[in-house]
Amino acid sequence: KLSAFLAFSIATAFAAVRTEGCPESAVRLEGLGSREVGRVQICEGGEWRDACSSSGRWRESNAVVVCRELGFSNGAVVTTTDRLAVSPGSSNSSSRVITCTGLETSVADCHTNQTTTNCHGPPPIVMCINNPGEGSVRLIHVGDERGGETSGVVEVYMGSEWVGVCTDDWSKEDSGVICWQLGYSTGTPTFTKPHASVIRKLPQQRINYVRCSGSEVSLLACNRTLYSSECRTATYASVDCSSDSASGDFPNYCMKV
């Protein structure tokens, strides 16, 4: 009896340790050494298992919920993996097919079906992102024109998309607010007329007639006309910020097209 009791106690202890390996129904992204992108794994019975992709393609709403649970604002399923060196998935796949609406706060809140035969495809790969805040600004380097971290075509994040700015009434007060928002002390207004091949990569929607006094802390605080697909000129509003005394208090978004 004693030996049976000891055997039972040891088995129970091992089972407890196994169960405590990870929180039940927790999720993580594995394979790239990054929190932002990787194959989806779900904790089942104390073990990490590759998520089940029964239809060969995971729902975008599933990716949104996974990323929300991981602390991000948005997420998407990665369908082209040739540029992502994601390590191969394990042969131990989840037995649950997850269906999320996209409104849930965690995968545990999503609808699940048990399956043993439908997980034949590769595990889903998800990329998580944090959307910029409303009114964030960034500078775009256009083609071979002069540009650095302190100059470029202005884009503003409004209504979940990046929009450009027309040069109608574009002034030093306007550029000063943009540069201040990026963490610089002064700004000079410039005017960029991109090549036709570059224009296709820039936002077709632009805000028009921006009128800043120069004292605003954000372009959204300035008077302006909302979205316009046409401007009086073919040029795009650009700035050249002074890098002599960057405050460093604001993020500096820059990219090249």
Short mmCIF file of C-alpha atoms in Angstrom, two decimals:
data_model
loop_
_atom_site.label_atom_id
_atom_site.label_comp_id
_atom_site.label_asym_id
_atom_site.label_seq_id
_atom_site.Cartn_x
_atom_site.Cartn_y
_atom_site.Cartn_z
CA LYS A 1 0.00 0.00 0.00
CA LEU A 2 2.84 2.35 0.86
CA SER A 3 4.56 1.72 -2.45
CA ALA A 4 1.29 2.27 -4.31
CA PHE A 5 0.73 5.52 -2.41
CA LEU A 6 4.27 6.71 -3.23
CA ALA A 7 3.83 5.81 -6.88
CA PHE A 8 0.55 7.73 -6.98
CA SER A 9 2.11 10.75 -5.24
CA ILE A 10 5.07 10.81 -7.64
CA ALA A 11 2.78 10.52 -10.67
CA THR A 12 0.60 13.32 -9.32
CA ALA A 13 3.63 15.51 -8.71
CA PHE A 14 4.93 14.94 -12.26
CA ALA A 15 1.50 15.69 -13.68
CA ALA A 16 1.36 18.93 -11.68
CA VAL A 17 4.78 19.99 -12.95
CA ARG A 18 3.75 19.14 -16.51
CA THR A 19 0.53 21.14 -16.20
CA GLU A 20 2.41 24.14 -14.83
CA GLY A 21 4.66 24.25 -17.92
CA CYS A 22 2.53 27.07 -19.40
CA PRO A 23 -0.87 28.61 -18.61
CA GLU A 24 -3.72 26.76 -20.24
CA SER A 25 -4.88 28.38 -23.53
CA ALA A 26 -2.05 30.93 -23.46
CA VAL A 27 -0.55 31.89 -26.84
CA ARG A 28 2.90 32.82 -28.11
CA LEU A 29 4.72 33.40 -31.41
CA GLU A 30 7.63 31.05 -31.96
CA GLY A 31 10.33 30.52 -34.55
CA LEU A 32 11.96 33.92 -35.08
CA GLY A 33 13.07 34.88 -31.60
CA SER A 34 10.70 37.86 -31.80
CA ARG A 35 7.52 38.77 -29.97
CA GLU A 36 6.11 40.39 -33.12
CA VAL A 37 6.15 37.55 -35.65
CA GLY A 38 6.27 33.77 -35.68
CA ARG A 39 4.17 30.64 -35.88
CA VAL A 40 1.26 30.56 -33.45
CA GLN A 41 1.48 28.18 -30.51
CA ILE A 42 -1.21 27.48 -27.91
CA CYS A 43 -0.70 25.94 -24.48
CA GLU A 44 -2.59 22.69 -23.99
CA GLY A 45 -2.07 20.50 -20.96
CA GLY A 46 1.07 22.33 -19.95
CA GLU A 47 2.71 21.99 -23.38
CA TRP A 48 3.13 24.43 -26.27
CA ARG A 49 1.47 23.09 -29.42
CA ASP A 50 1.39 24.56 -32.93
CA ALA A 51 -2.00 26.09 -33.70
CA CYS A 52 -4.26 24.07 -35.97
CA SER A 53 -4.85 25.44 -39.48
CA SER A 54 -7.44 23.01 -40.78
CA SER A 55 -8.41 24.96 -43.89
CA GLY A 56 -4.85 25.78 -44.92
CA ARG A 57 -5.33 29.46 -44.06
CA TRP A 58 -5.98 30.99 -40.69
CA ARG A 59 -8.62 33.67 -40.23
CA GLU A 60 -7.38 37.27 -40.05
CA SER A 61 -9.71 37.71 -37.06
CA ASN A 62 -7.78 34.95 -35.27
CA ALA A 63 -4.53 36.86 -35.82
CA VAL A 64 -6.07 40.06 -34.42
CA VAL A 65 -7.08 38.29 -31.20
CA VAL A 66 -3.71 36.55 -30.82
CA CYS A 67 -1.89 39.87 -31.14
CA ARG A 68 -4.32 41.63 -28.81
CA GLU A 69 -3.65 38.99 -26.15
CA LEU A 70 0.09 39.57 -26.62
CA GLY A 71 -0.32 43.31 -26.06
CA PHE A 72 -0.42 44.60 -29.65
CA SER A 73 -3.12 46.67 -31.31
CA ASN A 74 -3.38 44.69 -34.54
CA GLY A 75 -2.17 41.60 -36.37
CA ALA A 76 -2.24 39.79 -39.70
CA VAL A 77 -1.65 36.32 -41.08
CA VAL A 78 1.61 36.08 -43.00
CA THR A 79 1.01 34.22 -46.26
CA THR A 80 4.43 34.73 -47.90
CA THR A 81 7.10 33.18 -45.73
CA ASP A 82 10.01 32.96 -48.16
CA ARG A 83 11.61 36.01 -46.49
CA LEU A 84 10.87 34.86 -42.96
CA ALA A 85 13.34 32.36 -41.56
CA VAL A 86 10.75 30.80 -39.28
CA SER A 87 11.95 27.51 -37.83
CA PRO A 88 9.83 24.48 -38.76
CA GLY A 89 6.78 23.71 -36.67
CA SER A 90 6.63 20.78 -34.31
CA SER A 91 4.79 17.58 -35.09
CA ASN A 92 2.75 18.14 -31.93
CA SER A 93 -0.19 20.21 -33.16
CA SER A 94 -3.11 21.55 -31.20
CA SER A 95 -6.25 19.44 -31.16
CA ARG A 96 -8.43 22.54 -31.26
CA VAL A 97 -9.61 24.50 -34.28
CA ILE A 98 -10.02 28.13 -33.20
CA THR A 99 -12.58 30.50 -34.68
CA CYS A 100 -12.44 34.12 -33.45
CA THR A 101 -14.69 37.01 -34.43
CA GLY A 102 -11.92 39.53 -33.83
CA LEU A 103 -13.67 41.14 -30.86
CA GLU A 104 -12.37 38.77 -28.18
CA THR A 105 -9.66 39.81 -25.75
CA SER A 106 -7.94 36.40 -25.70
CA VAL A 107 -7.90 33.13 -27.63
CA ALA A 108 -9.54 31.44 -24.66
CA ASP A 109 -12.69 33.47 -25.45
CA CYS A 110 -12.88 32.22 -29.06
CA HIS A 111 -15.03 29.35 -30.26
CA THR A 112 -13.13 26.04 -30.44
CA ASN A 113 -13.79 22.66 -32.02
CA GLN A 114 -11.87 19.51 -31.16
CA THR A 115 -10.23 17.78 -34.10
CA THR A 116 -7.82 14.93 -34.65
CA THR A 117 -7.66 14.74 -38.44
CA ASN A 118 -7.83 18.25 -39.92
CA CYS A 119 -4.48 19.74 -38.89
CA HIS A 120 -2.45 18.68 -41.91
CA GLY A 121 -1.35 22.12 -43.13
CA PRO A 122 1.62 24.15 -41.83
CA PRO A 123 1.03 26.08 -38.61
CA PRO A 124 -0.22 29.65 -39.11
CA ILE A 125 2.33 32.46 -38.99
CA VAL A 126 1.20 35.80 -37.59
CA MET A 127 2.75 39.27 -37.52
CA CYS A 128 1.70 41.70 -34.79
CA ILE A 129 1.92 45.49 -35.00
CA ASN A 130 1.02 48.55 -33.00
CA ASN A 131 -0.83 51.12 -35.07
CA PRO A 132 0.47 54.70 -34.82
CA GLY A 133 -1.57 57.09 -32.74
CA GLU A 134 -4.05 59.41 -34.43
CA GLY A 135 -2.19 62.47 -35.70
CA SER A 136 1.28 60.86 -35.74
CA VAL A 137 3.54 62.22 -38.47
CA ARG A 138 6.39 60.74 -40.47
CA LEU A 139 8.77 61.84 -43.24
CA ILE A 140 9.05 59.93 -46.52
CA HIS A 141 12.28 59.97 -48.51
CA VAL A 142 11.27 60.22 -52.15
CA GLY A 143 13.48 58.51 -54.73
CA ASP A 144 16.98 59.94 -55.05
CA GLU A 145 16.09 63.38 -53.76
CA ARG A 146 18.00 64.72 -50.82
CA GLY A 147 16.73 63.32 -47.59
CA GLY A 148 17.85 62.20 -44.19
CA GLU A 149 16.31 61.64 -40.81
CA THR A 150 15.37 65.32 -40.69
CA SER A 151 13.76 65.90 -44.10
CA GLY A 152 11.20 64.38 -46.44
CA VAL A 153 7.60 64.37 -47.64
CA VAL A 154 5.10 64.78 -44.80
CA GLU A 155 2.51 62.10 -44.03
CA VAL A 156 -0.05 62.19 -41.22
CA TYR A 157 -1.84 59.21 -39.65
CA MET A 158 -5.57 59.93 -39.69
CA GLY A 159 -8.55 57.58 -39.56
CA SER A 160 -6.39 54.41 -39.58
CA GLU A 161 -4.36 55.40 -42.67
CA TRP A 162 -1.42 57.58 -43.68
CA VAL A 163 -2.39 60.64 -45.74
CA GLY A 164 -0.30 63.27 -47.48
CA VAL A 165 -0.45 67.05 -47.25
CA CYS A 166 -1.05 69.51 -50.10
CA THR A 167 1.32 72.44 -50.51
CA ASP A 168 -1.54 74.95 -50.71
CA ASP A 169 -0.67 77.62 -48.12
CA TRP A 170 2.24 75.46 -46.87
CA SER A 171 4.25 77.74 -44.57
CA LYS A 172 7.11 77.84 -42.11
CA GLU A 173 4.58 77.74 -39.27
CA ASP A 174 3.18 74.47 -40.65
CA SER A 175 6.61 72.90 -41.06
CA GLY A 176 7.60 74.15 -37.61
CA VAL A 177 4.73 72.23 -36.00
CA ILE A 178 5.62 69.08 -37.94
CA CYS A 179 9.26 69.24 -36.89
CA TRP A 180 8.34 70.00 -33.29
CA GLN A 181 6.08 66.96 -33.31
CA LEU A 182 9.02 64.87 -34.51
CA GLY A 183 11.20 66.21 -31.71
CA TYR A 184 13.08 69.03 -33.49
CA SER A 185 13.15 72.72 -32.69
CA THR A 186 12.62 74.33 -36.11
CA GLY A 187 11.50 73.42 -39.60
CA THR A 188 11.71 74.85 -43.10
CA PRO A 189 8.89 74.26 -45.61
CA THR A 190 9.95 72.57 -48.84
CA PHE A 191 8.05 71.43 -51.93
CA THR A 192 8.56 68.04 -53.59
CA LYS A 193 7.36 67.01 -57.03
CA PRO A 194 7.95 63.25 -57.18
CA HIS A 195 8.39 61.23 -60.34
CA ALA A 196 5.20 59.57 -61.59
CA SER A 197 6.49 56.12 -60.58
CA VAL A 198 6.93 57.35 -57.00
CA ILE A 199 3.57 59.12 -56.80
CA ARG A 200 1.84 55.75 -57.11
CA LYS A 201 3.46 54.72 -53.82
CA LEU A 202 2.35 57.86 -51.98
CA PRO A 203 -1.11 58.32 -50.42
CA GLN A 204 -3.74 59.48 -52.90
CA GLN A 205 -5.68 61.13 -50.08
CA ARG A 206 -4.23 64.39 -48.80
CA ILE A 207 -5.31 67.08 -46.37
CA ASN A 208 -5.50 70.58 -47.80
CA TYR A 209 -5.05 74.19 -46.70
CA VAL A 210 -3.19 73.51 -43.47
CA ARG A 211 -2.94 76.72 -41.46
CA CYS A 212 -0.88 76.51 -38.28
CA SER A 213 -0.05 79.49 -36.09
CA GLY A 214 3.20 77.81 -35.03
CA SER A 215 2.22 77.37 -31.39
CA GLU A 216 0.39 74.04 -31.81
CA VAL A 217 1.93 70.81 -30.51
CA SER A 218 0.32 68.68 -33.23
CA LEU A 219 -0.78 69.15 -36.84
CA LEU A 220 -4.27 67.99 -35.80
CA ALA A 221 -4.57 71.15 -33.71
CA CYS A 222 -4.12 73.34 -36.80
CA ASN A 223 -6.92 74.58 -39.03
CA ARG A 224 -7.14 72.43 -42.15
CA THR A 225 -9.43 71.06 -44.82
CA LEU A 226 -9.96 67.34 -44.53
CA TYR A 227 -9.31 64.75 -47.18
CA SER A 228 -8.89 65.89 -50.76
CA SER A 229 -7.75 63.77 -53.68
CA GLU A 230 -6.73 66.85 -55.66
CA CYS A 231 -4.49 69.76 -54.80
CA ARG A 232 -3.94 73.01 -56.67
CA THR A 233 -0.36 71.95 -57.40
CA ALA A 234 1.29 68.59 -58.13
CA THR A 235 3.80 69.08 -55.35
CA TYR A 236 3.76 67.38 -51.96
CA ALA A 237 4.34 69.22 -48.70
CA SER A 238 7.81 68.47 -47.34
CA VAL A 239 9.94 69.74 -44.49
CA ASP A 240 13.56 70.17 -43.57
CA CYS A 241 13.86 69.97 -39.79
CA SER A 242 16.71 71.40 -37.78
CA SER A 243 18.76 68.67 -36.16
CA ASP A 244 20.78 71.10 -34.05
CA SER A 245 18.61 70.69 -30.96
CA ALA A 246 16.45 67.62 -31.20
CA SER A 247 14.52 67.18 -27.98
CA GLY A 248 14.12 63.42 -28.38
CA ASP A 249 10.71 63.55 -26.72
CA PHE A 250 8.82 62.38 -29.79
CA PRO A 251 9.32 59.37 -32.09
CA ASN A 252 10.89 60.12 -35.46
CA TYR A 253 9.13 58.07 -38.15
CA CYS A 254 11.13 57.89 -41.38
CA MET A 255 11.01 55.60 -44.38
CA LYS A 256 12.13 55.49 -48.01
CA VAL A 257 10.01 54.77 -51.09
#
